[in-house]
Amino acid sequence: MSRFMNPTFGSLKPYVPGEIPRDRTFVKLNTNESPYPPSPGVIASFNAEAAAQQRLYSDPQSRDLNRAIAGSLNVRQENIMTTGGSDETLELAFIAYAQDGIAFADETYGFYRVLSDLHAIDTKIIPLHGDFSLDPADYFHLGRMIVIANPNAPTGIYLKPAQLEPVLQNNPDHIVVIDEAYVDFGNESMVPYIRKYDNLIVVQTFSKSRSMAGARIGYACADAALIEDLEKLRNSRNPYDVSRQSQLAGVKAVEDAVYYREQCMKIVRTREWTMRRLRELGFEGPESYANFVFVRHPAFTGGTIQQKLRERGFLVRHFSDERIKDYNRITIGTQEDMEALCAALEEITGYDKNR
């Protein structure tokens, strides 16, 4: 740290993204990207006419994209705020509503802790149960903002909206953020609950289910008064946060909903096949409702599995936290990707097909 750096940030530990290799070709299963391309409409939007328009600023209100998202979710346009990725959406909520502190799980999306530290927010960490399940009752009457990833990352565990509704009922004076980055992989969203609860913010993204991680599109869905709050902050920081091209491509992605539903269901089928095969190979882990699985093998450390896979051309995500250091999070690729991965794991584990 230089002598000019604000000492407040001296101990800040930034978020560490998954490895993006530059030096060789890997089967990349470490950052939960879709293995399938964006829809034909999205691809067609990257044309010469759109490129020529890049000399102009984007619409700071993302009106066409907000309108499209609102229509797809059956809410009003004033219930939607689009941002440059769901991480920005989350940060705006942290800034706006965590004045009394914040609470989230011990094993969840690592960016929550980074944002809390960055903004010096009083943080209550609530341990997941031994099987990594989240008990909604642990989040009752906390007197602070609450953030729950559903499905959770890195575990992939999902709670139905009716199971999470009591958290809203028992924290009426504080915001509850439900981070639904992985909701499209066969799960039910809490978006309809914004009509009933003015303390609910649902956060979603185009990065996972819509194959657009590079476009950086996230959004909040909430009561209009909350969206007004968040827009005030967004426009005070970076009103041009969603590029012209991303806005155009995002509208096309919403229009191509059938294509994306088909891709998501393909990923779900491959996920189920992968988990069955991994269990045959001796791996353990919770049932996943996302586009990844979270597994360990009793005979190997998580780091060993990660390294041996890397040597064979596969990247998976390993975490150093003591509680989950024996696990790896494996993104679901194509069926061919996962068959190749499991073949590599057969070799690594010494699996005997004839036993």
mmCIF file of C-alpha atoms in Angstrom:
data_model
loop_
_atom_site.group_PDB
_atom_site.id
_atom_site.type_symbol
_atom_site.label_atom_id
_atom_site.label_comp_id
_atom_site.label_asym_id
_atom_site.label_seq_id
_atom_site.Cartn_x
_atom_site.Cartn_y
_atom_site.Cartn_z
ATOM 1 C CA MET A 1 0.000 0.000 0.000
ATOM 2 C CA SER A 2 1.333 3.435 -0.892
ATOM 3 C CA ARG A 3 1.711 6.180 1.687
ATOM 4 C CA PHE A 4 -1.095 8.054 -0.068
ATOM 5 C CA MET A 5 -3.724 5.336 0.363
ATOM 6 C CA ASN A 6 -6.572 6.010 2.784
ATOM 7 C CA PRO A 7 -5.592 3.863 5.816
ATOM 8 C CA THR A 8 -9.240 2.863 6.209
ATOM 9 C CA PHE A 9 -8.696 0.440 3.340
ATOM 10 C CA GLY A 10 -5.360 -0.943 4.484
ATOM 11 C CA SER A 11 -6.812 -4.270 5.622
ATOM 12 C CA LEU A 12 -9.381 -4.591 2.824
ATOM 13 C CA LYS A 13 -9.323 -7.997 1.129
ATOM 14 C CA PRO A 14 -10.701 -7.615 -2.396
ATOM 15 C CA TYR A 15 -12.870 -10.192 -4.075
ATOM 16 C CA VAL A 16 -10.812 -12.760 -5.980
ATOM 17 C CA PRO A 17 -12.504 -13.783 -9.253
ATOM 18 C CA GLY A 18 -12.064 -17.218 -10.758
ATOM 19 C CA GLU A 19 -8.989 -17.691 -12.910
ATOM 20 C CA ILE A 20 -9.247 -16.480 -16.509
ATOM 21 C CA PRO A 21 -6.442 -18.336 -18.307
ATOM 22 C CA ARG A 22 -4.406 -16.705 -21.057
ATOM 23 C CA ASP A 23 -1.602 -19.152 -21.725
ATOM 24 C CA ARG A 24 -3.354 -22.384 -22.698
ATOM 25 C CA THR A 25 -6.711 -23.898 -23.490
ATOM 26 C CA PHE A 26 -8.719 -25.238 -20.554
ATOM 27 C CA VAL A 27 -12.210 -26.589 -20.095
ATOM 28 C CA LYS A 28 -13.280 -23.633 -17.986
ATOM 29 C CA LEU A 29 -15.596 -24.783 -15.207
ATOM 30 C CA ASN A 30 -14.653 -22.283 -12.502
ATOM 31 C CA THR A 31 -16.720 -19.108 -12.971
ATOM 32 C CA ASN A 32 -20.305 -20.330 -13.567
ATOM 33 C CA GLU A 33 -20.510 -18.981 -17.108
ATOM 34 C CA SER A 34 -22.912 -20.597 -19.541
ATOM 35 C CA PRO A 35 -21.325 -23.120 -21.915
ATOM 36 C CA TYR A 36 -23.748 -22.010 -24.642
ATOM 37 C CA PRO A 37 -23.649 -18.881 -26.809
ATOM 38 C CA PRO A 38 -26.071 -15.981 -26.444
ATOM 39 C CA SER A 39 -29.290 -16.140 -28.441
ATOM 40 C CA PRO A 40 -29.337 -15.450 -32.176
ATOM 41 C CA GLY A 41 -31.019 -12.102 -31.546
ATOM 42 C CA VAL A 42 -28.282 -11.029 -29.154
ATOM 43 C CA ILE A 43 -25.543 -12.041 -31.574
ATOM 44 C CA ALA A 44 -27.258 -10.203 -34.445
ATOM 45 C CA SER A 45 -27.367 -7.027 -32.339
ATOM 46 C CA PHE A 46 -23.579 -6.749 -32.594
ATOM 47 C CA ASN A 47 -23.611 -5.167 -36.044
ATOM 48 C CA ALA A 48 -22.066 -2.237 -37.889
ATOM 49 C CA GLU A 49 -24.999 0.070 -37.173
ATOM 50 C CA ALA A 50 -24.791 -0.599 -33.439
ATOM 51 C CA ALA A 51 -21.021 -0.149 -33.524
ATOM 52 C CA ALA A 52 -21.391 3.264 -35.171
ATOM 53 C CA GLN A 53 -23.681 4.371 -32.352
ATOM 54 C CA GLN A 54 -21.014 3.694 -29.737
ATOM 55 C CA ARG A 55 -19.834 7.309 -30.157
ATOM 56 C CA LEU A 56 -22.960 8.330 -28.207
ATOM 57 C CA TYR A 57 -23.627 7.909 -24.508
ATOM 58 C CA SER A 58 -26.060 5.216 -23.496
ATOM 59 C CA ASP A 59 -29.536 5.985 -22.167
ATOM 60 C CA PRO A 60 -28.826 6.667 -18.469
ATOM 61 C CA GLN A 61 -32.231 5.252 -17.531
ATOM 62 C CA SER A 62 -31.989 2.100 -19.693
ATOM 63 C CA ARG A 63 -35.639 2.658 -20.527
ATOM 64 C CA ASP A 64 -36.013 0.111 -23.331
ATOM 65 C CA LEU A 65 -34.241 -2.565 -21.321
ATOM 66 C CA ASN A 66 -36.160 -1.765 -18.129
ATOM 67 C CA ARG A 67 -39.410 -1.941 -20.069
ATOM 68 C CA ALA A 68 -38.472 -5.306 -21.546
ATOM 69 C CA ILE A 69 -37.427 -6.766 -18.181
ATOM 70 C CA ALA A 70 -40.547 -5.444 -16.469
ATOM 71 C CA GLY A 71 -42.765 -7.010 -19.111
ATOM 72 C CA SER A 72 -41.007 -10.371 -18.771
ATOM 73 C CA LEU A 73 -41.508 -10.334 -14.986
ATOM 74 C CA ASN A 74 -45.061 -8.983 -15.069
ATOM 75 C CA VAL A 75 -44.190 -5.920 -12.997
ATOM 76 C CA ARG A 76 -44.258 -2.190 -13.741
ATOM 77 C CA GLN A 77 -41.312 -0.355 -15.243
ATOM 78 C CA GLU A 78 -40.919 1.678 -12.051
ATOM 79 C CA ASN A 79 -40.204 -1.606 -10.244
ATOM 80 C CA ILE A 80 -36.980 -2.184 -12.227
ATOM 81 C CA MET A 81 -33.497 -0.670 -12.066
ATOM 82 C CA THR A 82 -30.843 -1.936 -14.474
ATOM 83 C CA THR A 83 -27.148 -1.699 -13.581
ATOM 84 C CA GLY A 84 -23.739 -2.663 -14.899
ATOM 85 C CA GLY A 85 -23.919 -6.139 -13.381
ATOM 86 C CA SER A 86 -25.651 -7.445 -10.262
ATOM 87 C CA ASP A 87 -22.569 -6.638 -8.156
ATOM 88 C CA GLU A 88 -23.326 -2.964 -8.752
ATOM 89 C CA THR A 89 -26.962 -3.547 -7.803
ATOM 90 C CA LEU A 90 -25.845 -5.169 -4.563
ATOM 91 C CA GLU A 91 -23.422 -2.382 -3.737
ATOM 92 C CA LEU A 92 -26.105 0.279 -4.196
ATOM 93 C CA ALA A 93 -28.367 -1.628 -1.796
ATOM 94 C CA PHE A 94 -25.551 -1.950 0.741
ATOM 95 C CA ILE A 95 -24.908 1.788 0.571
ATOM 96 C CA ALA A 96 -28.584 2.701 0.792
ATOM 97 C CA TYR A 97 -29.940 0.399 3.477
ATOM 98 C CA ALA A 98 -27.213 -1.025 5.730
ATOM 99 C CA GLN A 99 -26.958 1.916 8.136
ATOM 100 C CA ASP A 100 -28.024 -0.404 10.989
ATOM 101 C CA GLY A 101 -25.712 -3.187 9.844
ATOM 102 C CA ILE A 102 -26.067 -6.222 7.651
ATOM 103 C CA ALA A 103 -26.392 -9.999 8.012
ATOM 104 C CA PHE A 104 -25.589 -12.870 5.670
ATOM 105 C CA ALA A 105 -24.401 -16.479 5.788
ATOM 106 C CA ASP A 106 -20.854 -17.581 6.526
ATOM 107 C CA GLU A 107 -20.602 -19.567 3.296
ATOM 108 C CA THR A 108 -22.195 -17.556 0.513
ATOM 109 C CA TYR A 109 -21.218 -15.209 -2.286
ATOM 110 C CA GLY A 110 -17.869 -13.734 -1.234
ATOM 111 C CA PHE A 111 -18.616 -10.268 -2.587
ATOM 112 C CA TYR A 112 -21.012 -9.580 0.303
ATOM 113 C CA ARG A 113 -18.162 -9.576 2.789
ATOM 114 C CA VAL A 114 -16.002 -7.422 0.512
ATOM 115 C CA LEU A 115 -18.760 -4.831 0.149
ATOM 116 C CA SER A 116 -19.341 -4.801 3.901
ATOM 117 C CA ASP A 117 -15.657 -4.192 4.564
ATOM 118 C CA LEU A 118 -15.370 -1.596 1.810
ATOM 119 C CA HIS A 119 -18.210 0.452 3.251
ATOM 120 C CA ALA A 120 -17.344 -0.221 6.924
ATOM 121 C CA ILE A 121 -20.714 -1.849 7.634
ATOM 122 C CA ASP A 122 -21.352 -3.621 10.922
ATOM 123 C CA THR A 123 -21.685 -7.244 9.819
ATOM 124 C CA LYS A 124 -23.329 -10.252 11.439
ATOM 125 C CA ILE A 125 -22.218 -13.564 9.945
ATOM 126 C CA ILE A 126 -24.746 -16.368 10.434
ATOM 127 C CA PRO A 127 -23.341 -19.904 10.080
ATOM 128 C CA LEU A 128 -25.117 -22.317 7.801
ATOM 129 C CA HIS A 129 -26.075 -25.620 9.383
ATOM 130 C CA GLY A 130 -23.799 -28.655 9.185
ATOM 131 C CA ASP A 131 -25.353 -29.754 5.880
ATOM 132 C CA PHE A 132 -24.947 -26.182 4.520
ATOM 133 C CA SER A 133 -28.680 -25.556 4.761
ATOM 134 C CA LEU A 134 -29.990 -22.123 5.725
ATOM 135 C CA ASP A 135 -32.640 -21.857 8.450
ATOM 136 C CA PRO A 136 -34.831 -18.799 7.793
ATOM 137 C CA ALA A 137 -35.547 -18.542 11.536
ATOM 138 C CA ASP A 138 -31.894 -17.587 12.062
ATOM 139 C CA TYR A 139 -32.711 -14.341 10.256
ATOM 140 C CA PHE A 140 -35.730 -13.227 12.299
ATOM 141 C CA HIS A 141 -35.726 -9.883 14.171
ATOM 142 C CA LEU A 142 -32.128 -9.011 13.408
ATOM 143 C CA GLY A 143 -32.598 -5.238 13.312
ATOM 144 C CA ARG A 144 -30.439 -4.893 10.224
ATOM 145 C CA MET A 145 -30.417 -5.444 6.461
ATOM 146 C CA ILE A 146 -30.342 -9.087 5.345
ATOM 147 C CA VAL A 147 -28.867 -10.613 2.188
ATOM 148 C CA ILE A 148 -29.652 -14.174 1.133
ATOM 149 C CA ALA A 149 -28.426 -15.797 -2.079
ATOM 150 C CA ASN A 150 -31.080 -18.195 -3.373
ATOM 151 C CA PRO A 151 -29.931 -20.577 -4.740
ATOM 152 C CA ASN A 152 -26.887 -20.082 -2.586
ATOM 153 C CA ALA A 153 -23.362 -19.955 -3.932
ATOM 154 C CA PRO A 154 -21.196 -21.951 -3.626
ATOM 155 C CA THR A 155 -23.488 -24.638 -2.199
ATOM 156 C CA GLY A 156 -26.288 -24.557 -4.790
ATOM 157 C CA ILE A 157 -28.953 -25.058 -2.105
ATOM 158 C CA TYR A 158 -32.359 -23.465 -2.800
ATOM 159 C CA LEU A 159 -35.294 -22.458 -0.601
ATOM 160 C CA LYS A 160 -38.791 -21.962 -1.998
ATOM 161 C CA PRO A 161 -40.251 -18.452 -1.680
ATOM 162 C CA ALA A 162 -42.756 -19.622 0.916
ATOM 163 C CA GLN A 163 -39.838 -20.739 3.095
ATOM 164 C CA LEU A 164 -38.178 -17.321 2.847
ATOM 165 C CA GLU A 165 -41.326 -15.236 3.266
ATOM 166 C CA PRO A 166 -41.124 -15.380 7.094
ATOM 167 C CA VAL A 167 -37.797 -13.537 6.907
ATOM 168 C CA LEU A 168 -39.645 -10.611 5.325
ATOM 169 C CA GLN A 169 -42.471 -10.859 7.839
ATOM 170 C CA ASN A 170 -40.096 -10.850 10.803
ATOM 171 C CA ASN A 171 -37.964 -7.916 9.610
ATOM 172 C CA PRO A 172 -40.589 -5.395 8.484
ATOM 173 C CA ASP A 173 -38.418 -2.361 9.237
ATOM 174 C CA HIS A 174 -35.322 -3.499 7.354
ATOM 175 C CA ILE A 175 -34.514 -4.416 3.788
ATOM 176 C CA VAL A 176 -34.222 -8.061 2.757
ATOM 177 C CA VAL A 177 -32.223 -8.655 -0.432
ATOM 178 C CA ILE A 178 -32.748 -11.968 -2.202
ATOM 179 C CA ASP A 179 -29.918 -12.521 -4.676
ATOM 180 C CA GLU A 180 -31.310 -14.714 -7.447
ATOM 181 C CA ALA A 181 -28.304 -14.962 -9.764
ATOM 182 C CA TYR A 182 -29.076 -18.674 -10.340
ATOM 183 C CA VAL A 183 -32.866 -18.699 -10.072
ATOM 184 C CA ASP A 184 -33.481 -19.558 -13.740
ATOM 185 C CA PHE A 185 -32.119 -23.088 -13.450
ATOM 186 C CA GLY A 186 -35.471 -24.605 -12.559
ATOM 187 C CA ASN A 187 -36.462 -22.517 -9.536
ATOM 188 C CA GLU A 188 -39.234 -20.140 -8.463
ATOM 189 C CA SER A 189 -38.460 -16.434 -8.081
ATOM 190 C CA MET A 190 -39.553 -14.135 -5.276
ATOM 191 C CA VAL A 191 -40.313 -11.315 -7.717
ATOM 192 C CA PRO A 192 -44.115 -11.637 -7.223
ATOM 193 C CA TYR A 193 -43.611 -10.921 -3.516
ATOM 194 C CA ILE A 194 -42.554 -7.312 -4.175
ATOM 195 C CA ARG A 195 -46.271 -6.486 -4.450
ATOM 196 C CA LYS A 196 -46.774 -7.657 -0.880
ATOM 197 C CA TYR A 197 -43.564 -6.530 0.843
ATOM 198 C CA ASP A 198 -42.119 -3.044 0.514
ATOM 199 C CA ASN A 199 -38.885 -4.208 2.195
ATOM 200 C CA LEU A 200 -37.972 -6.791 -0.477
ATOM 201 C CA ILE A 201 -35.336 -6.305 -3.188
ATOM 202 C CA VAL A 202 -34.837 -9.137 -5.678
ATOM 203 C CA VAL A 203 -31.534 -9.030 -7.579
ATOM 204 C CA GLN A 204 -31.009 -10.895 -10.844
ATOM 205 C CA THR A 205 -28.417 -10.962 -13.626
ATOM 206 C CA PHE A 206 -27.944 -11.710 -17.322
ATOM 207 C CA SER A 207 -24.547 -13.303 -16.618
ATOM 208 C CA LYS A 208 -25.577 -16.886 -15.930
ATOM 209 C CA SER A 209 -28.806 -18.031 -17.549
ATOM 210 C CA ARG A 210 -28.635 -15.558 -20.442
ATOM 211 C CA SER A 211 -25.028 -16.315 -21.463
ATOM 212 C CA MET A 212 -24.030 -12.645 -21.174
ATOM 213 C CA ALA A 213 -21.429 -12.460 -18.400
ATOM 214 C CA GLY A 214 -19.304 -10.138 -20.515
ATOM 215 C CA ALA A 215 -22.153 -7.692 -21.144
ATOM 216 C CA ARG A 216 -22.448 -6.790 -17.424
ATOM 217 C CA ILE A 217 -26.198 -6.486 -16.958
ATOM 218 C CA GLY A 218 -27.832 -6.820 -13.559
ATOM 219 C CA TYR A 219 -31.064 -5.472 -12.165
ATOM 220 C CA ALA A 220 -33.114 -4.921 -9.044
ATOM 221 C CA CYS A 221 -36.840 -5.603 -8.787
ATOM 222 C CA ALA A 222 -38.573 -3.916 -5.871
ATOM 223 C CA ASP A 223 -41.268 -1.523 -4.679
ATOM 224 C CA ALA A 224 -41.156 1.718 -6.700
ATOM 225 C CA ALA A 225 -40.025 3.750 -3.675
ATOM 226 C CA LEU A 226 -36.985 1.491 -3.224
ATOM 227 C CA ILE A 227 -36.134 1.726 -6.920
ATOM 228 C CA GLU A 228 -36.294 5.515 -6.605
ATOM 229 C CA ASP A 229 -33.799 5.327 -3.713
ATOM 230 C CA LEU A 230 -31.421 3.124 -5.649
ATOM 231 C CA GLU A 231 -31.691 5.207 -8.822
ATOM 232 C CA LYS A 232 -30.752 8.315 -6.837
ATOM 233 C CA LEU A 233 -27.541 6.608 -5.744
ATOM 234 C CA ARG A 234 -26.831 5.085 -9.144
ATOM 235 C CA ASN A 235 -27.184 8.454 -10.856
ATOM 236 C CA SER A 236 -24.898 9.979 -8.226
ATOM 237 C CA ARG A 237 -22.131 7.500 -9.063
ATOM 238 C CA ASN A 238 -22.301 6.366 -12.697
ATOM 239 C CA PRO A 239 -25.465 7.141 -14.700
ATOM 240 C CA TYR A 240 -23.977 5.594 -17.863
ATOM 241 C CA ASP A 241 -23.216 2.276 -16.198
ATOM 242 C CA VAL A 242 -24.954 0.080 -18.807
ATOM 243 C CA SER A 243 -23.431 0.542 -22.263
ATOM 244 C CA ARG A 244 -25.485 1.165 -25.399
ATOM 245 C CA GLN A 245 -24.533 -2.241 -26.765
ATOM 246 C CA SER A 246 -25.437 -4.017 -23.532
ATOM 247 C CA GLN A 247 -28.815 -2.317 -23.424
ATOM 248 C CA LEU A 248 -29.549 -3.317 -27.014
ATOM 249 C CA ALA A 249 -28.354 -6.892 -26.514
ATOM 250 C CA GLY A 250 -30.278 -7.132 -23.247
ATOM 251 C CA VAL A 251 -33.564 -6.287 -24.955
ATOM 252 C CA LYS A 252 -32.894 -8.976 -27.549
ATOM 253 C CA ALA A 253 -32.115 -11.477 -24.791
ATOM 254 C CA VAL A 254 -35.452 -10.811 -23.142
ATOM 255 C CA GLU A 255 -37.210 -11.232 -26.488
ATOM 256 C CA ASP A 256 -35.444 -14.573 -27.017
ATOM 257 C CA ALA A 257 -36.749 -16.068 -23.762
ATOM 258 C CA VAL A 258 -37.658 -19.420 -25.340
ATOM 259 C CA TYR A 259 -34.070 -19.948 -26.467
ATOM 260 C CA TYR A 260 -32.746 -19.312 -22.958
ATOM 261 C CA ARG A 261 -35.285 -21.551 -21.265
ATOM 262 C CA GLU A 262 -34.153 -24.372 -23.521
ATOM 263 C CA GLN A 263 -30.489 -23.748 -22.692
ATOM 264 C CA CYS A 264 -31.230 -23.623 -18.962
ATOM 265 C CA MET A 265 -33.118 -26.910 -19.083
ATOM 266 C CA LYS A 266 -30.217 -28.450 -21.000
ATOM 267 C CA ILE A 267 -27.866 -27.319 -18.220
ATOM 268 C CA VAL A 268 -30.230 -28.728 -15.573
ATOM 269 C CA ARG A 269 -30.275 -32.134 -17.280
ATOM 270 C CA THR A 270 -26.488 -32.143 -17.526
ATOM 271 C CA ARG A 271 -26.210 -31.065 -13.883
ATOM 272 C CA GLU A 272 -28.364 -33.983 -12.763
ATOM 273 C CA TRP A 273 -26.338 -36.428 -14.873
ATOM 274 C CA THR A 274 -23.089 -34.993 -13.496
ATOM 275 C CA MET A 275 -24.167 -35.272 -9.885
ATOM 276 C CA ARG A 276 -25.231 -38.884 -10.327
ATOM 277 C CA ARG A 277 -21.901 -39.715 -11.942
ATOM 278 C CA LEU A 278 -19.888 -37.880 -9.282
ATOM 279 C CA ARG A 279 -21.685 -39.795 -6.543
ATOM 280 C CA GLU A 280 -20.769 -43.037 -8.302
ATOM 281 C CA LEU A 281 -17.141 -41.873 -8.159
ATOM 282 C CA GLY A 282 -17.397 -41.357 -4.407
ATOM 283 C CA PHE A 283 -17.993 -37.600 -4.300
ATOM 284 C CA GLU A 284 -20.299 -36.020 -1.743
ATOM 285 C CA GLY A 285 -22.186 -32.758 -1.773
ATOM 286 C CA PRO A 286 -25.581 -31.099 -1.482
ATOM 287 C CA GLU A 287 -28.164 -31.277 -4.232
ATOM 288 C CA SER A 288 -27.642 -28.249 -6.453
ATOM 289 C CA TYR A 289 -30.313 -26.020 -7.974
ATOM 290 C CA ALA A 290 -27.844 -23.784 -9.821
ATOM 291 C CA ASN A 291 -25.534 -24.196 -12.831
ATOM 292 C CA PHE A 292 -22.788 -25.763 -10.726
ATOM 293 C CA VAL A 293 -22.235 -28.534 -8.195
ATOM 294 C CA PHE A 294 -20.368 -28.328 -4.895
ATOM 295 C CA VAL A 295 -18.571 -31.560 -4.029
ATOM 296 C CA ARG A 296 -15.767 -33.201 -2.097
ATOM 297 C CA HIS A 297 -14.137 -36.616 -2.144
ATOM 298 C CA PRO A 298 -13.366 -38.233 1.232
ATOM 299 C CA ALA A 299 -10.005 -39.542 0.022
ATOM 300 C CA PHE A 300 -8.625 -36.255 -1.348
ATOM 301 C CA THR A 301 -8.326 -32.647 -0.298
ATOM 302 C CA GLY A 302 -10.150 -30.068 -2.358
ATOM 303 C CA GLY A 303 -6.857 -28.501 -3.367
ATOM 304 C CA THR A 304 -5.526 -31.842 -4.606
ATOM 305 C CA ILE A 305 -8.585 -32.436 -6.768
ATOM 306 C CA GLN A 306 -8.372 -28.919 -8.177
ATOM 307 C CA GLN A 307 -4.676 -29.246 -9.030
ATOM 308 C CA LYS A 308 -4.966 -32.703 -10.578
ATOM 309 C CA LEU A 309 -7.846 -31.498 -12.729
ATOM 310 C CA ARG A 310 -5.856 -28.441 -13.779
ATOM 311 C CA GLU A 311 -3.001 -30.691 -14.878
ATOM 312 C CA ARG A 312 -5.515 -32.456 -17.112
ATOM 313 C CA GLY A 313 -6.892 -29.234 -18.593
ATOM 314 C CA PHE A 314 -9.910 -28.543 -16.371
ATOM 315 C CA LEU A 315 -10.408 -25.433 -14.231
ATOM 316 C CA VAL A 316 -12.700 -25.701 -11.192
ATOM 317 C CA ARG A 317 -13.123 -23.339 -8.238
ATOM 318 C CA HIS A 318 -11.505 -24.134 -4.906
ATOM 319 C CA PHE A 319 -12.062 -22.014 -1.790
ATOM 320 C CA SER A 320 -9.612 -21.665 1.068
ATOM 321 C CA ASP A 321 -12.152 -21.049 3.857
ATOM 322 C CA GLU A 322 -11.567 -23.656 6.544
ATOM 323 C CA ARG A 323 -15.129 -24.940 6.508
ATOM 324 C CA ILE A 324 -15.246 -25.625 2.764
ATOM 325 C CA LYS A 325 -11.581 -26.213 1.896
ATOM 326 C CA ASP A 326 -12.229 -29.855 0.992
ATOM 327 C CA TYR A 327 -14.860 -28.871 -1.580
ATOM 328 C CA ASN A 328 -14.698 -27.691 -5.165
ATOM 329 C CA ARG A 329 -17.377 -25.819 -7.046
ATOM 330 C CA ILE A 330 -17.697 -27.180 -10.566
ATOM 331 C CA THR A 331 -19.592 -25.224 -13.205
ATOM 332 C CA ILE A 332 -21.835 -27.277 -15.468
ATOM 333 C CA GLY A 333 -20.500 -27.193 -19.005
ATOM 334 C CA THR A 334 -21.807 -29.036 -22.035
ATOM 335 C CA GLN A 335 -22.639 -32.725 -21.708
ATOM 336 C CA GLU A 336 -19.365 -33.472 -23.522
ATOM 337 C CA ASP A 337 -17.440 -31.246 -21.073
ATOM 338 C CA MET A 338 -18.865 -33.058 -18.081
ATOM 339 C CA GLU A 339 -18.291 -36.514 -19.508
ATOM 340 C CA ALA A 340 -14.642 -35.562 -20.080
ATOM 341 C CA LEU A 341 -14.398 -34.147 -16.554
ATOM 342 C CA CYS A 342 -15.810 -37.309 -15.017
ATOM 343 C CA ALA A 343 -13.417 -39.430 -17.067
ATOM 344 C CA ALA A 344 -10.547 -37.369 -15.646
ATOM 345 C CA LEU A 345 -11.927 -37.814 -12.123
ATOM 346 C CA GLU A 346 -12.146 -41.586 -12.663
ATOM 347 C CA GLU A 347 -8.424 -41.555 -13.323
ATOM 348 C CA ILE A 348 -7.646 -39.210 -10.407
ATOM 349 C CA THR A 349 -9.664 -41.183 -7.858
ATOM 350 C CA GLY A 350 -8.675 -44.622 -9.124
ATOM 351 C CA TYR A 351 -12.305 -45.566 -9.612
ATOM 352 C CA ASP A 352 -12.752 -49.254 -10.407
ATOM 353 C CA LYS A 353 -15.582 -49.676 -12.912
ATOM 354 C CA ASN A 354 -15.734 -53.413 -12.206
ATOM 355 C CA ARG A 355 -16.063 -53.276 -8.440
#
